[in-house]
Tab-separated table of C-alpha atoms and ligand atoms in Angstrom:
chain	number	residue	atom	x	y	z
A	1	MET	CA	-0.182	0.036	-0.183
A	2	LYS	CA	1.213	3.349	-0.629
A	3	GLN	CA	1.685	5.986	1.992
A	4	GLN	CA	-1.024	8.068	1.122
A	5	GLU	CA	-3.024	4.924	1.265
A	6	LYS	CA	-1.482	4.661	4.303
A	7	ILE	CA	-2.203	7.846	6.452
A	8	ILE	CA	-5.792	7.302	4.800
A	9	GLU	CA	-6.583	3.949	6.203
A	10	MET	CA	-5.096	4.982	9.530
A	11	PHE	CA	-7.946	7.305	9.652
A	12	ASN	CA	-10.696	5.620	9.182
A	13	ALA	CA	-8.898	3.472	12.222
A	14	ILE	CA	-8.698	6.159	14.064
A	15	ALA	CA	-12.582	8.254	13.485
A	16	PRO	CA	-14.524	7.119	15.739
A	17	THR	CA	-12.453	8.278	18.838
A	18	TYR	CA	-10.942	11.709	17.112
A	19	ASP	CA	-12.817	14.375	18.182
A	20	LYS	CA	-12.223	13.330	21.702
A	21	ALA	CA	-8.312	12.257	21.343
A	22	ASN	CA	-8.049	16.067	19.931
A	23	ARG	CA	-9.696	17.547	22.995
A	24	PHE	CA	-7.949	15.648	25.095
A	25	MET	CA	-4.843	16.252	23.565
A	26	SER	CA	-4.750	19.766	22.555
A	27	PHE	CA	-6.802	20.552	26.353
A	28	GLY	CA	-9.740	21.807	23.794
A	29	ILE	CA	-7.305	25.034	23.018
A	30	ASP	CA	-7.672	24.205	19.065
A	31	ILE	CA	-10.839	25.734	19.133
A	32	SER	CA	-9.146	28.535	20.455
A	33	TRP	CA	-6.352	28.707	17.332
A	34	ARG	CA	-9.844	27.829	15.172
A	35	LYS	CA	-11.675	30.200	16.237
A	36	GLU	CA	-9.311	32.936	14.996
A	37	ALA	CA	-8.709	31.855	12.255
A	38	CYS	CA	-12.022	32.048	11.630
A	39	SER	CA	-12.232	35.726	13.037
A	40	ASN	CA	-9.706	36.747	11.039
A	41	ILE	CA	-11.311	35.685	7.507
A	42	LEU	CA	-15.007	36.166	8.519
A	43	GLY	CA	-14.126	39.679	9.307
A	44	LYS	CA	-13.005	40.753	6.050
A	45	PHE	CA	-16.498	39.992	5.063
A	46	ILE	CA	-19.217	41.577	7.033
A	47	ASN	CA	-22.481	41.874	5.642
A	48	LYS	CA	-21.072	40.138	3.009
A	49	ASP	CA	-21.547	36.629	0.790
A	50	MET	CA	-18.907	34.231	0.652
A	51	LYS	CA	-17.846	30.140	-0.486
A	52	ILE	CA	-16.050	28.373	1.472
A	53	ALA	CA	-14.170	24.808	1.261
A	54	ASP	CA	-12.479	22.864	4.050
A	55	VAL	CA	-10.631	20.237	2.665
A	56	ALA	CA	-9.350	17.965	5.330
A	57	CYS	CA	-12.218	17.719	7.320
A	58	GLY	CA	-11.918	15.272	8.971
A	59	THR	CA	-15.220	15.072	11.459
A	60	GLY	CA	-16.667	18.798	10.391
A	61	ASP	CA	-14.981	20.877	12.957
A	62	MET	CA	-14.043	23.937	11.036
A	63	MET	CA	-16.878	23.430	9.132
A	64	GLY	CA	-19.036	24.255	11.831
A	65	LEU	CA	-17.058	27.195	13.152
A	66	TRP	CA	-17.733	28.253	10.248
A	67	ASP	CA	-21.160	28.350	9.641
A	68	ASN	CA	-21.320	29.153	13.555
A	69	MET	CA	-18.495	32.321	13.758
A	70	SER	CA	-20.937	33.804	10.673
A	71	LYS	CA	-23.523	34.376	11.876
A	72	GLY	CA	-22.141	37.041	13.879
A	73	TYR	CA	-19.824	39.202	11.256
A	74	ASN	CA	-23.329	39.016	9.302
A	75	THR	CA	-21.528	36.924	6.998
A	76	ASN	CA	-23.690	34.883	4.530
A	77	ILE	CA	-22.010	32.240	3.479
A	78	SER	CA	-23.760	30.238	0.430
A	79	LYS	CA	-21.860	27.226	-0.219
A	80	LEU	CA	-19.713	25.295	2.666
A	81	VAL	CA	-18.441	21.857	1.422
A	82	GLY	CA	-15.926	19.783	3.117
A	83	VAL	CA	-13.941	18.049	1.280
A	84	ASP	CA	-11.465	14.599	2.395
A	85	PRO	CA	-10.572	11.554	1.255
A	86	SER	CA	-10.964	9.008	4.784
A	87	SER	CA	-14.306	7.100	4.557
A	88	GLY	CA	-14.441	6.578	7.937
A	89	MET	CA	-13.602	10.990	9.139
A	90	LEU	CA	-17.189	11.723	6.555
A	91	GLU	CA	-19.131	8.781	8.140
A	92	VAL	CA	-18.460	10.963	11.645
A	93	ALA	CA	-18.335	14.496	10.104
A	94	MET	CA	-22.440	13.769	8.176
A	95	HIS	CA	-23.206	12.266	11.613
A	96	LYS	CA	-22.784	15.400	12.706
A	97	PHE	CA	-23.259	17.946	10.394
A	98	PRO	CA	-26.182	16.245	8.630
A	99	ASN	CA	-26.859	19.514	6.868
A	100	PHE	CA	-23.819	20.096	5.337
A	101	GLU	CA	-22.403	19.473	1.715
A	102	PHE	CA	-19.404	16.716	1.711
A	103	ILE	CA	-16.888	15.008	-0.992
A	104	GLN	CA	-15.006	12.050	-0.801
A	105	ALA	CA	-11.815	13.099	-3.006
A	106	SER	CA	-8.087	14.092	-1.956
A	107	ALA	CA	-6.611	17.408	-2.183
A	108	THR	CA	-4.577	17.067	-4.574
A	109	HIS	CA	-7.783	15.425	-6.656
A	110	THR	CA	-11.187	17.736	-4.888
A	111	THR	CA	-13.524	18.269	-8.239
A	112	LEU	CA	-14.117	21.503	-7.172
A	113	LYS	CA	-14.616	23.870	-9.629
A	114	ASP	CA	-12.123	26.926	-10.967
A	115	ARG	CA	-11.678	29.365	-9.577
A	116	GLU	CA	-15.431	29.316	-6.671
A	117	PHE	CA	-14.255	30.367	-3.005
A	118	ASP	CA	-13.469	33.043	-1.165
A	119	ALA	CA	-11.540	30.967	0.886
A	120	LEU	CA	-10.287	27.263	0.907
A	121	SER	CA	-9.373	26.302	5.112
A	122	ILE	CA	-6.744	24.108	5.704
A	123	THR	CA	-6.482	22.917	9.502
A	124	PHE	CA	-4.126	19.918	10.712
A	125	GLY	CA	-4.180	18.100	7.198
A	126	ILE	CA	-1.339	19.958	4.784
A	127	ARG	CA	1.190	17.533	7.165
A	128	ASN	CA	-0.244	14.691	5.480
A	129	ILE	CA	-0.895	14.891	2.247
A	130	ILE	CA	1.692	13.396	0.240
A	131	GLU	CA	1.705	15.447	-2.673
A	132	ARG	CA	1.492	18.806	-0.888
A	133	LEU	CA	2.630	21.305	-4.253
A	134	GLU	CA	0.168	19.367	-5.472
A	135	ALA	CA	-2.134	19.896	-3.798
A	136	LEU	CA	-1.399	23.140	-3.186
A	137	LYS	CA	-1.766	23.951	-6.895
A	138	GLU	CA	-5.307	22.619	-6.861
A	139	PHE	CA	-6.158	24.994	-3.660
A	140	ASN	CA	-4.378	28.359	-6.347
A	141	ARG	CA	-7.376	26.680	-8.961
A	142	VAL	CA	-10.509	26.703	-6.773
A	143	LEU	CA	-9.789	30.098	-5.164
A	144	LYS	CA	-11.960	33.423	-6.833
A	145	ASN	CA	-8.143	35.493	-7.558
A	146	GLY	CA	-7.969	37.556	-4.319
A	147	GLY	CA	-9.393	34.755	-1.584
A	148	TYR	CA	-7.726	33.152	0.893
A	149	PHE	CA	-6.080	29.794	1.971
A	150	VAL	CA	-6.086	30.245	5.693
A	151	ALA	CA	-4.003	26.729	7.222
A	152	LEU	CA	-3.538	25.481	10.617
A	153	GLU	CA	-1.087	23.383	11.413
A	154	PHE	CA	1.811	21.896	13.420
A	155	THR	CA	4.782	22.495	12.553
A	156	LYS	CA	7.973	21.540	13.053
A	157	PRO	CA	9.702	22.402	16.674
A	158	LYS	CA	12.730	25.468	16.239
A	159	GLU	CA	15.854	24.466	19.720
A	160	CYS	CA	14.463	27.308	21.867
A	161	GLY	CA	15.307	26.762	25.503
A	162	ILE	CA	13.106	24.923	28.560
A	163	ALA	CA	10.130	25.854	26.491
A	164	GLY	CA	11.104	24.671	23.111
A	165	LYS	CA	12.778	20.870	25.083
A	166	CYS	CA	8.682	20.839	27.331
A	167	ARG	CA	6.540	20.630	24.196
A	168	ASP	CA	8.960	18.499	22.428
A	169	PHE	CA	8.832	16.622	25.628
A	170	TYR	CA	4.351	16.814	24.909
A	171	ILE	CA	4.274	16.133	21.806
A	172	LYS	CA	7.072	12.772	21.393
A	173	LYS	CA	5.925	11.616	24.472
A	174	ILE	CA	2.769	12.450	25.536
A	175	LEU	CA	0.510	13.523	22.577
A	176	PRO	CA	1.205	9.767	21.550
A	177	LYS	CA	0.608	7.902	25.138
A	178	ILE	CA	-2.350	9.944	25.599
A	179	GLY	CA	-4.312	9.389	21.930
A	180	GLY	CA	-3.035	5.808	21.511
A	181	TYR	CA	-4.763	5.174	24.777
A	182	ILE	CA	-8.228	7.393	23.454
A	183	SER	CA	-8.161	5.590	20.104
A	184	LYS	CA	-6.159	2.001	21.044
A	185	ASN	CA	-4.436	2.792	18.184
A	186	LYS	CA	-0.959	3.134	19.322
A	187	GLU	CA	0.962	3.396	15.896
A	188	ALA	CA	-1.288	6.138	14.777
A	189	TYR	CA	-0.742	8.543	18.017
A	190	GLU	CA	2.862	7.935	16.761
A	191	TYR	CA	2.800	9.281	13.789
A	192	LEU	CA	2.246	12.415	15.195
A	193	PRO	CA	5.351	13.302	15.627
A	194	GLN	CA	6.631	11.832	12.935
A	195	SER	CA	4.992	13.839	10.685
A	196	ILE	CA	5.335	16.804	12.624
A	197	ASP	CA	8.892	15.874	12.537
A	198	ASN	CA	9.244	15.592	8.509
A	199	PHE	CA	6.574	18.661	7.911
A	200	LEU	CA	8.647	21.931	6.647
A	201	ASP	CA	9.224	24.807	9.084
A	202	VAL	CA	7.082	27.623	9.224
A	203	LYS	CA	9.626	29.283	6.350
A	204	GLU	CA	9.741	26.496	3.960
A	205	PHE	CA	6.051	26.189	3.682
A	206	GLU	CA	5.429	30.146	2.804
A	207	ASN	CA	7.748	30.254	0.670
A	208	GLU	CA	6.090	27.020	-0.812
A	209	LEU	CA	3.159	29.504	-0.782
A	210	LEU	CA	4.518	32.133	-2.873
A	211	GLU	CA	5.223	29.299	-5.050
A	212	CYS	CA	1.672	28.756	-6.007
A	213	GLY	CA	0.525	31.737	-6.527
A	214	PHE	CA	-0.001	33.190	-2.914
A	215	ARG	CA	0.956	36.344	-1.178
A	216	ILE	CA	1.287	35.368	2.652
A	217	GLU	CA	-0.386	37.775	4.632
A	218	LEU	CA	-0.555	36.575	7.707
A	219	THR	CA	1.982	33.529	10.355
A	220	LYS	CA	1.321	33.255	13.876
A	221	GLY	CA	2.956	30.993	15.956
A	222	PHE	CA	0.366	29.924	19.172
A	223	ASN	CA	1.354	28.090	22.095
A	224	PHE	CA	5.415	28.363	22.107
A	225	ASP	CA	4.708	27.496	17.828
A	226	VAL	CA	3.316	24.829	18.728
A	227	THR	CA	1.150	25.712	15.631
A	228	THR	CA	1.110	27.704	13.519
A	229	LEU	CA	-1.943	29.577	12.598
A	230	PHE	CA	-0.915	30.703	8.412
A	231	ILE	CA	-3.045	33.169	5.725
A	232	ALA	CA	-2.551	33.505	1.920
A	233	LYS	CA	-4.185	35.318	-0.221
A	234	LYS	CA	-4.181	33.992	-4.123
A	235	ILE	CA	-2.777	36.545	-6.516
A	236	ARG	CA	-2.763	35.146	-9.403
A	237	ASP	CA	-3.314	32.000	-11.118
A	238	ILE	CA	-0.637	29.401	-12.014
B	1	SAM	C1	-5.039	15.350	11.907
B	1	SAM	S1	-6.723	15.017	10.634
B	1	SAM	C2	-7.667	17.346	10.599
B	1	SAM	C3	-9.067	16.744	10.512
B	1	SAM	C4	-10.019	18.473	10.468
B	1	SAM	N1	-9.492	19.578	9.690
B	1	SAM	C5	-9.053	18.962	11.113
B	1	SAM	O1	-9.800	19.862	11.893
B	1	SAM	O2	-9.514	18.248	13.052
B	1	SAM	C6	-5.818	15.114	8.990
B	1	SAM	C7	-7.108	14.491	7.638
B	1	SAM	O3	-6.276	14.802	6.738
B	1	SAM	C8	-7.157	13.904	5.639
B	1	SAM	N2	-6.331	13.153	5.224
B	1	SAM	C9	-5.212	12.652	5.136
B	1	SAM	N3	-4.536	11.945	3.514
B	1	SAM	C10	-5.553	13.417	2.844
B	1	SAM	C11	-5.963	13.819	1.379
B	1	SAM	N4	-4.426	13.469	0.165
B	1	SAM	N5	-6.171	14.949	0.655
B	1	SAM	C12	-7.204	15.308	1.679
B	1	SAM	N6	-7.475	15.516	2.627
B	1	SAM	C13	-6.128	14.462	3.691
B	1	SAM	C14	-7.245	13.097	7.023
B	1	SAM	O4	-8.213	11.988	6.034
B	1	SAM	C15	-7.939	13.617	8.294
B	1	SAM	O5	-9.019	13.481	7.887
């Protein structure tokens, strides 16, 4: 089985316990990171219509937040679609959000229309995509000119004293144990620190976005840079 297929199989296996493990592992702090990502974009669409795609949507939490928070900004989301290749994750998402639209597809071939979306979010997903550059090109294709790419991702830890060491210890030693215990799938949660190590650092990811037709609007690290929020604007077709 190819690496990408193995990753998707792994998400199928942990889908039923994914939300519980997530909340435990982040102490619920991920919700504040997600909210900041949404509010940053919704603040640009006050009293306007917008279309949003959430790629690697998993169990749909980000879609729930887009939907909920848009009301506070008087933003009318005329289309909200979740894309994910994992049938297991989508099954949980559809159960939680029966009225939302979902597509089972990879980030590299979303099946979405050209230049349709005002924003495309991907939270804790980009690290799992083997053909990342192909996915970024696909995101460029489906976004309108001037549309926003929004990502939250665990970024490669920089060496930075005691705080950095504590963060590394938590990610490498504690997280796999909590996730493994809740999901009963140790291997899946050992993949987490490995995938963070294999992912790019902030600057490298910014460079890939520039290469794929985006201009960086914001990069912001949260909680000793465990997670980084990337917001980039599509400035040209590629
Ligand atoms: C860590 S989960 C994140 C889910 C959700 N976005 C969240 O914030 O909780 C990673 C997701 O990436 C999806 N994924 C893996 N490979 C993918 C690919 N090639 N294209 C799109 N999504 C992919 C998995 O199925 C999984 O749902």
